[in-house]
Tab-separated table of C-alpha atoms and ligand atoms in Angstrom:
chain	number	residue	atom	x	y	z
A	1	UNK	CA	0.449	35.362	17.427
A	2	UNK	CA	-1.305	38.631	16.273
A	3	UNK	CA	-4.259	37.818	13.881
A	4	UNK	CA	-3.973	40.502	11.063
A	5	UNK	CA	-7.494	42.482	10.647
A	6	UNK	CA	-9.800	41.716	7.508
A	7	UNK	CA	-8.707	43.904	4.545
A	8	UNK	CA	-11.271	46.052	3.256
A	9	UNK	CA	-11.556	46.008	-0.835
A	10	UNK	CA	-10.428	42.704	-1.507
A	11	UNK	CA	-10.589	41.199	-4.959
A	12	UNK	CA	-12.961	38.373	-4.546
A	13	UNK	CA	-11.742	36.554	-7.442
A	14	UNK	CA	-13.410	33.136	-8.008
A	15	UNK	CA	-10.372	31.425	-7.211
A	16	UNK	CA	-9.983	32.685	-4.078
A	17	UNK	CA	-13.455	32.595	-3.186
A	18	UNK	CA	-13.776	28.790	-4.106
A	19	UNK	CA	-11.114	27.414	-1.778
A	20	UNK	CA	-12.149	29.577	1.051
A	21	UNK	CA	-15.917	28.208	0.359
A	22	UNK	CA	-13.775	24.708	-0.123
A	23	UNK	CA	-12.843	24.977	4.096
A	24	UNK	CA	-16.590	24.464	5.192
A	25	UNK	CA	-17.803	20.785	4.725
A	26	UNK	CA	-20.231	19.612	3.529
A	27	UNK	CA	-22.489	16.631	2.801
A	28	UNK	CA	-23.347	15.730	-0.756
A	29	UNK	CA	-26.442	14.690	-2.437
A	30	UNK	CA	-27.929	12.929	-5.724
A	31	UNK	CA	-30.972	14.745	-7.266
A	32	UNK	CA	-32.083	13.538	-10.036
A	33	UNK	CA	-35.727	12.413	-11.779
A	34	UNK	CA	-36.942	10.649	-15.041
A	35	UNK	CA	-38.766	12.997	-17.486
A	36	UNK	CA	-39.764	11.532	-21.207
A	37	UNK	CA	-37.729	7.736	-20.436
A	38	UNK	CA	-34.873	9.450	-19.578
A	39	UNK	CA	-32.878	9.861	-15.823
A	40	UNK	CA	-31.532	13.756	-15.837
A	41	UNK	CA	-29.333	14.479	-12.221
A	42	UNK	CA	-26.583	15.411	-10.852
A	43	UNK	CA	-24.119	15.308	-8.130
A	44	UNK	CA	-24.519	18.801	-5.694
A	45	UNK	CA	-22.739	19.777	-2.357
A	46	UNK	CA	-25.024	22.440	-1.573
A	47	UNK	CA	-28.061	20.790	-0.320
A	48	UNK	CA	-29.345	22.187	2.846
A	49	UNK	CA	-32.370	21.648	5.565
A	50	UNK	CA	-34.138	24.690	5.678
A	51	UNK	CA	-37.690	24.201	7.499
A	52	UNK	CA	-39.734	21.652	9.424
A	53	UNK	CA	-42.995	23.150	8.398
A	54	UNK	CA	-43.449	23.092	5.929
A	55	UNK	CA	-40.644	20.850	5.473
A	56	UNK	CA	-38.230	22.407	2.838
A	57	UNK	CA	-35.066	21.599	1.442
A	58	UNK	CA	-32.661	23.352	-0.809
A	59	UNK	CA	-29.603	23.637	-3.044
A	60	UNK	CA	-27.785	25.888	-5.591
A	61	UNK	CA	-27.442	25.039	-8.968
A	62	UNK	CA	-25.155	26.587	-11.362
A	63	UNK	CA	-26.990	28.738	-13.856
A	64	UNK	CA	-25.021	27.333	-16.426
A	65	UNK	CA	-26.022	23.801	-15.588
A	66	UNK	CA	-27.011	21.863	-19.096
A	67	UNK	CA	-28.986	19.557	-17.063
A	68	UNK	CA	-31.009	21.788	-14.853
A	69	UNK	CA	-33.372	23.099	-17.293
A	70	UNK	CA	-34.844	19.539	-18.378
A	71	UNK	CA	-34.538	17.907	-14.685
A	72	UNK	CA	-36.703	20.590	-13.303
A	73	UNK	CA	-39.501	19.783	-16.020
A	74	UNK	CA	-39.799	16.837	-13.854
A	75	UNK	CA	-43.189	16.962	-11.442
A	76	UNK	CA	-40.906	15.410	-8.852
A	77	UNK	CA	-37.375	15.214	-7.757
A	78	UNK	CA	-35.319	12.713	-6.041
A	79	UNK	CA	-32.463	13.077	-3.631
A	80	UNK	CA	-30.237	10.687	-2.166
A	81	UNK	CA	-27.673	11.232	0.441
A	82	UNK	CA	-24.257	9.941	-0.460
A	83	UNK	CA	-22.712	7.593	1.662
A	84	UNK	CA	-19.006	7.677	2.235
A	85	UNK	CA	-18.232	4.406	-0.166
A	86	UNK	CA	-19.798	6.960	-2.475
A	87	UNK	CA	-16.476	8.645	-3.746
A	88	UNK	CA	-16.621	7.016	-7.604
A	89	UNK	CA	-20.615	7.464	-7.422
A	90	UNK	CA	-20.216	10.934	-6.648
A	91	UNK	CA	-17.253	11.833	-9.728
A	92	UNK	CA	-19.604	9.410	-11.985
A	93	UNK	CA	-23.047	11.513	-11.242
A	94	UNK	CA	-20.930	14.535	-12.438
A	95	UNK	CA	-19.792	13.581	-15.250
A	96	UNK	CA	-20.400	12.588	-18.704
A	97	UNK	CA	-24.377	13.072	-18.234
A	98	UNK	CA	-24.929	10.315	-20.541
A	99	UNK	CA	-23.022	7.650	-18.157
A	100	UNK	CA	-24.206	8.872	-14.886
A	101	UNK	CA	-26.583	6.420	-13.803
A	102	UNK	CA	-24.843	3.602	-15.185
A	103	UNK	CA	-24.729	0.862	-13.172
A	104	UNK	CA	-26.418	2.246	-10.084
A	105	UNK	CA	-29.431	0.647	-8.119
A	106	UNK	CA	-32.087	2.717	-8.329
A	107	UNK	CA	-35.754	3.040	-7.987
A	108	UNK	CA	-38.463	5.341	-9.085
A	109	UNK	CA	-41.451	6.695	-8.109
A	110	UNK	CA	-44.772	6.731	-10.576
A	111	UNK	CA	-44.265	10.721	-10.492
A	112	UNK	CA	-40.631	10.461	-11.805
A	113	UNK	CA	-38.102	10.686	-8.388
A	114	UNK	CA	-35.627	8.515	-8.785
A	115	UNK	CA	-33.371	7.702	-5.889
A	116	UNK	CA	-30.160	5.645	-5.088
A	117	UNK	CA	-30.591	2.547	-3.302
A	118	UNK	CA	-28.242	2.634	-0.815
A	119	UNK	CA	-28.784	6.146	-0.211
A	120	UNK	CA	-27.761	7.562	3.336
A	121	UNK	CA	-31.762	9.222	3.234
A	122	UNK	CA	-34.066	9.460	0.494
A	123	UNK	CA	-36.097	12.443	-0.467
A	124	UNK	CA	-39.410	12.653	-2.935
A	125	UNK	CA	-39.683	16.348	-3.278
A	126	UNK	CA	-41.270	19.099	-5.516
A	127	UNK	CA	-39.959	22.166	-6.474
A	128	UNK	CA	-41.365	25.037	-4.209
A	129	UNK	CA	-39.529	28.026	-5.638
A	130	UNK	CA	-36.621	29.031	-7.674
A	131	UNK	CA	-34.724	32.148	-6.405
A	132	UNK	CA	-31.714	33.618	-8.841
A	133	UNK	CA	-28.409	34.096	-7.038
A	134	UNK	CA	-25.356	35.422	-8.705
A	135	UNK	CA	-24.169	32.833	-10.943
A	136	UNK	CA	-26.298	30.223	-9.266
A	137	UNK	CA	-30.177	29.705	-8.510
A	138	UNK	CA	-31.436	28.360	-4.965
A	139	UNK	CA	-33.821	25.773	-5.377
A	140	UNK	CA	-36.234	25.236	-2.339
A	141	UNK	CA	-37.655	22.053	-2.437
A	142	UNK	CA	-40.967	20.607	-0.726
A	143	UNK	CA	-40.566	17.299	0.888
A	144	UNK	CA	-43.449	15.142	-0.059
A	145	UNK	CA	-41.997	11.706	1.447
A	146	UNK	CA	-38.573	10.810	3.589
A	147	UNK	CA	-37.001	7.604	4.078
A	148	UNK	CA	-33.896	7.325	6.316
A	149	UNK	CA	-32.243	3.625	7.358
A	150	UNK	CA	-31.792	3.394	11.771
A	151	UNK	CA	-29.485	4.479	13.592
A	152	UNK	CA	-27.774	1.121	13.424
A	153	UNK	CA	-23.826	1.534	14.183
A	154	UNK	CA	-23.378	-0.596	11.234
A	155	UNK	CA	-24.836	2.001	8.520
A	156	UNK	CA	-21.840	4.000	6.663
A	157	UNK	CA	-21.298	7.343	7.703
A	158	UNK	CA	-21.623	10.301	4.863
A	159	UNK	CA	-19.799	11.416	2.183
A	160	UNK	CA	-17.998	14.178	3.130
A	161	UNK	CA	-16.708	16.943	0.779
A	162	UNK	CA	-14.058	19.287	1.574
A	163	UNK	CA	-11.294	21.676	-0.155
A	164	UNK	CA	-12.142	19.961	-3.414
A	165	UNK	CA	-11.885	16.375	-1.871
A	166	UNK	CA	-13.688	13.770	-0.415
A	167	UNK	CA	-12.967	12.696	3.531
A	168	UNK	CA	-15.421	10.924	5.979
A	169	UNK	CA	-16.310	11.297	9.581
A	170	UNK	CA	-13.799	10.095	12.274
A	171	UNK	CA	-15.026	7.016	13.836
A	172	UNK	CA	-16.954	8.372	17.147
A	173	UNK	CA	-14.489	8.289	20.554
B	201	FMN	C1	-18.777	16.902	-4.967
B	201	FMN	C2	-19.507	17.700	-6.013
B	201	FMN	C3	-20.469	18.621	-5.619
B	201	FMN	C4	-21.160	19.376	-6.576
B	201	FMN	N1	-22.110	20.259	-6.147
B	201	FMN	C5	-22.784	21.016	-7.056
B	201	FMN	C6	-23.784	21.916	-6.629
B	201	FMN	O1	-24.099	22.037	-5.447
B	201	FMN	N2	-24.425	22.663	-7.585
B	201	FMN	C7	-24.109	22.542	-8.914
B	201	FMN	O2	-24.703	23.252	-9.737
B	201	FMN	N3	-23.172	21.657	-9.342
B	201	FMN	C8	-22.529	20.896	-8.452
B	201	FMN	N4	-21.592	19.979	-8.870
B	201	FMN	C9	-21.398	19.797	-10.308
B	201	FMN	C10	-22.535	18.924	-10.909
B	201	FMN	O3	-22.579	17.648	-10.299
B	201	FMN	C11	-22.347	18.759	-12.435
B	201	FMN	O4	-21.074	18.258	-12.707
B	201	FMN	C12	-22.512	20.111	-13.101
B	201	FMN	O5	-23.814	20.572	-12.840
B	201	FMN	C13	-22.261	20.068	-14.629
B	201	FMN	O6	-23.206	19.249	-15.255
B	201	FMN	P1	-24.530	19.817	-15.990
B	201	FMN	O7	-24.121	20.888	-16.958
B	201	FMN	O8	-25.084	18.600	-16.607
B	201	FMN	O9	-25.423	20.397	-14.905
B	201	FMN	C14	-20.890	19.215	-7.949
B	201	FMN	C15	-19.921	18.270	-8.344
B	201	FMN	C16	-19.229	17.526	-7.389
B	201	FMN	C17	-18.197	16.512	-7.830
C-alpha cells in the first residue's frame, strides 16, 4: 500500500482538526478550588507533566471558559486524576457548573484546593504562568504538594479519553 504524501494548504477546519487531535489519548484530570464558599472546576484532558524542577504541570483552557476566570482567583488549585470508574464523574464535572460537585467526596485544603477522594493522584498547585494560545491559554502550574496511592495491582487504572470517548487500559499481559 502506497501512503499518499501530506497535502500542502489544507483547510484546517476545527472539525477536522478535533478528531485528528481526538486519535492521541489522553488522561483526564479534575481542577478545581473553593474561592468565596463556593467550588469552581472543571473536567480537562489536556493536563500535562512538564518539569521536575521546579516541578510544573500544565493544561489548556478554553478562552471562552465561564469558569476559568473566577477558579483562577483561587491562591491554590486542585487536581485530581480520574480513575477509569470515573466516566459519569468526568460528563458531571463538565456540565451544568452548578451540579458538578454534587455528590462527590472531596476534601480541601485551608488555601482553597479541593481534590477528589478517590483520585488516581492528587495535586495542590499554584498558578506559575498563563501563556495565550489560539483559542486556548496554557496554564503552567507549580506543584506545592503530591499525593499518589501504591502501586498496589488492586488500584483502578486511569480514565482514558479518546476520539471523543472514554476507554481504559488493557489489563497488563
Ligand atoms: C473529557 C473532557 C475533557 C475536557 N478537557 C478540557 C480541557 O482540557 N480544557 C478545557 O478548557 N475544557 C475541557 N473540557 C470541557 C470542560 O470540562 C468544561 O465543560 C468547559 O470548560 C465548559 O465549562 P466552563 O464554561 O464552565 O469552563 C473537557 C470536557 C471533557 C468531557
Amino acid at each position: 500500500m502506497t501512503i499518499p504524501p501530506l497535502t500542502t494548504n489544507q483547510d484546517l477546519d476545527p472539525r477536522l482538526l478535533r478528531a485528528a487531535f481526538g486519535v492521541f489519548p489522553t488522561g483526564v484530570v479534575a481542577v478545581a478550588a473553593r474561592v468565596d464558599g463556593r467550588i469552581w472546576g472543571l473536567a480537562a484532558s489536556s493536563f500535562t507533566s512538564v518539569s521536575l524542577d521546579p516541578p510544573l504541570v500544565s493544561f489548556s483552557i478554553a478562552a471562552t471558559s465561564k469558569t476559568w476566570p473566577d477558579l483562577r482567583r483561587a491562591s491554590r488549585l486542585g487536581l485530581s486524576v480520574l480513575a477509569d470508574h470515573h466516566g459519569a464523574v468526568c460528563r458531571q464535572l463538565a456540565g451544568d457548573p452548578e451540579k458538578r460537585f454534587d455528590g462527590l467526596a472531596l476534601t480541601a485544603t485551608a488555601e482553597g484546593a479541593v481534590t477528589l477522594d478517590d483520585g488516581l493522584a492528587r495535586f495542590d498547585c499554584s498558578i506559575h504562568r498563563e501563556v495565550e494560545a489560539g483559542d486556548h491559554v496554557i496554564v503552567l502550574l507549580r506543584l506545592h504538594a503530591v499525593d499518589h496511592p501504591s502501586d498496589d495491582p488492586d488500584t483502578s487504572g486511569p480514565l482514558v479519553f479518546h476520539r471523543s470517548g472514554f476507554s481504559r487500559l488493557a489489563e497488563p499481559s
